[in-house]
Every structure is written in structure tokens, then in C-alpha cells.
């Protein structure tokens, strides 16, 4: 079991869109984008829509959370991985499953009923807050940052 070359782990409830598939991929120099999401792993229509956003020089993989846990350690060192998840709870599942995540970029968590807005792009509920606290206890730094160059804010100071 090797240590995968994870360049960045991002929470974005939109998963792959222009900001992720172009701006962040280019900034990071990633050559593999992994979407770890149980629903999207089985939804070819959503996968093909996300594939259209990303350059064909970047590999795209859509795995369930469990498959990500099971195979990420088998990644080649040449694979520069950008890992995208939908929720902090999903990140916690991966972390507790042994995926070596030490830093999380929090991009977008849209406002919806039952959530409190803490920045213009991030809204959280009690489950999200509990997951962020647990990630913090596990040594994972979580910072809100929409795009490279924007000032990052530690989420623990906001929740």
C-alpha cells in the first residue's frame, strides 16, 4: 500500500464545474480528478456532463466512497490526484477509512432549509458542524477558499 499523491481534497456540492474542472485543475497541475460520491458513481449522465468540463488530458474517475477507500492507495505516484467530494461527512468517511487527508479546501456548500450561512458560499447544518469538528480532532485542516489566490478562512473560526 502506497501513499497516493493527493494534491487537494475539495468539498463542493456541485462537484465538477468550471471552477473545479478548469481553474483548480490547472492551478494544481492535476492529471487525475476523482469524484468520490455514491450517487454519481452510478449516474452516467451526470458523469458525462462533468467530463465535458475537464480537459481530455485529465483522467476522470467516479468512485463510491468505499471504492475510493479500497483503491486510492494503489494509485501510481505519477497520478497527481484532485479529490472532490460533496459533503464534510463524505470527507470524514474517507479519513476514517484510511485515506490520507490532512487538508480540505471547502468550496461551495449551498444554503438550503435547515442550514446557516457562514460565508457567501458556505452554509452548514448540525451534521456538517459535527463532521468538521471530528475532522479537526483527526488533524485535518479545513479552509474555505473558492478560487486560488483568494484568502483562505479556517472553518473552525466560523462555526
mmCIF file of C-alpha atoms in Angstrom, residues 34-43 47 61-72 83-85 90 93-94 99:
data_model
loop_
_atom_site.group_PDB
_atom_site.id
_atom_site.type_symbol
_atom_site.label_atom_id
_atom_site.label_comp_id
_atom_site.label_asym_id
_atom_site.label_seq_id
_atom_site.Cartn_x
_atom_site.Cartn_y
_atom_site.Cartn_z
ATOM 1 C CA UNK A 34 -11.557 11.683 -8.639
ATOM 2 C CA UNK A 35 -15.177 12.365 -7.739
ATOM 3 C CA UNK A 36 -15.941 10.286 -4.644
ATOM 4 C CA UNK A 37 -19.728 10.188 -4.444
ATOM 5 C CA UNK A 38 -22.043 7.211 -4.091
ATOM 6 C CA UNK A 39 -24.782 8.667 -6.322
ATOM 7 C CA UNK A 40 -22.599 9.973 -9.149
ATOM 8 C CA UNK A 41 -20.603 6.723 -9.260
ATOM 9 C CA UNK A 42 -23.744 5.100 -10.707
ATOM 10 C CA UNK A 43 -25.060 8.012 -12.816
ATOM 11 C CA UNK A 47 -20.610 11.770 -15.273
ATOM 12 C CA UNK A 61 -12.851 8.700 -12.204
ATOM 13 C CA UNK A 62 -16.177 8.383 -10.437
ATOM 14 C CA UNK A 63 -15.985 6.116 -7.404
ATOM 15 C CA UNK A 64 -18.207 5.331 -4.460
ATOM 16 C CA UNK A 65 -16.770 6.347 -1.104
ATOM 17 C CA UNK A 66 -15.945 2.712 -0.301
ATOM 18 C CA UNK A 67 -14.234 2.077 -3.647
ATOM 19 C CA UNK A 68 -12.158 5.229 -3.116
ATOM 20 C CA UNK A 69 -11.067 3.897 0.290
ATOM 21 C CA UNK A 70 -10.306 0.485 -1.209
ATOM 22 C CA UNK A 71 -8.196 1.569 -4.196
ATOM 23 C CA UNK A 72 -6.673 5.010 -3.677
ATOM 24 C CA UNK A 83 -10.194 14.588 -4.931
ATOM 25 C CA UNK A 84 -13.669 16.167 -4.983
ATOM 26 C CA UNK A 85 -16.445 15.324 -2.536
ATOM 27 C CA UNK A 90 -18.087 12.210 2.960
ATOM 28 C CA UNK A 93 -15.864 8.647 5.850
ATOM 29 C CA UNK A 94 -12.716 8.670 3.684
ATOM 30 C CA UNK A 99 -7.404 7.863 3.084
#
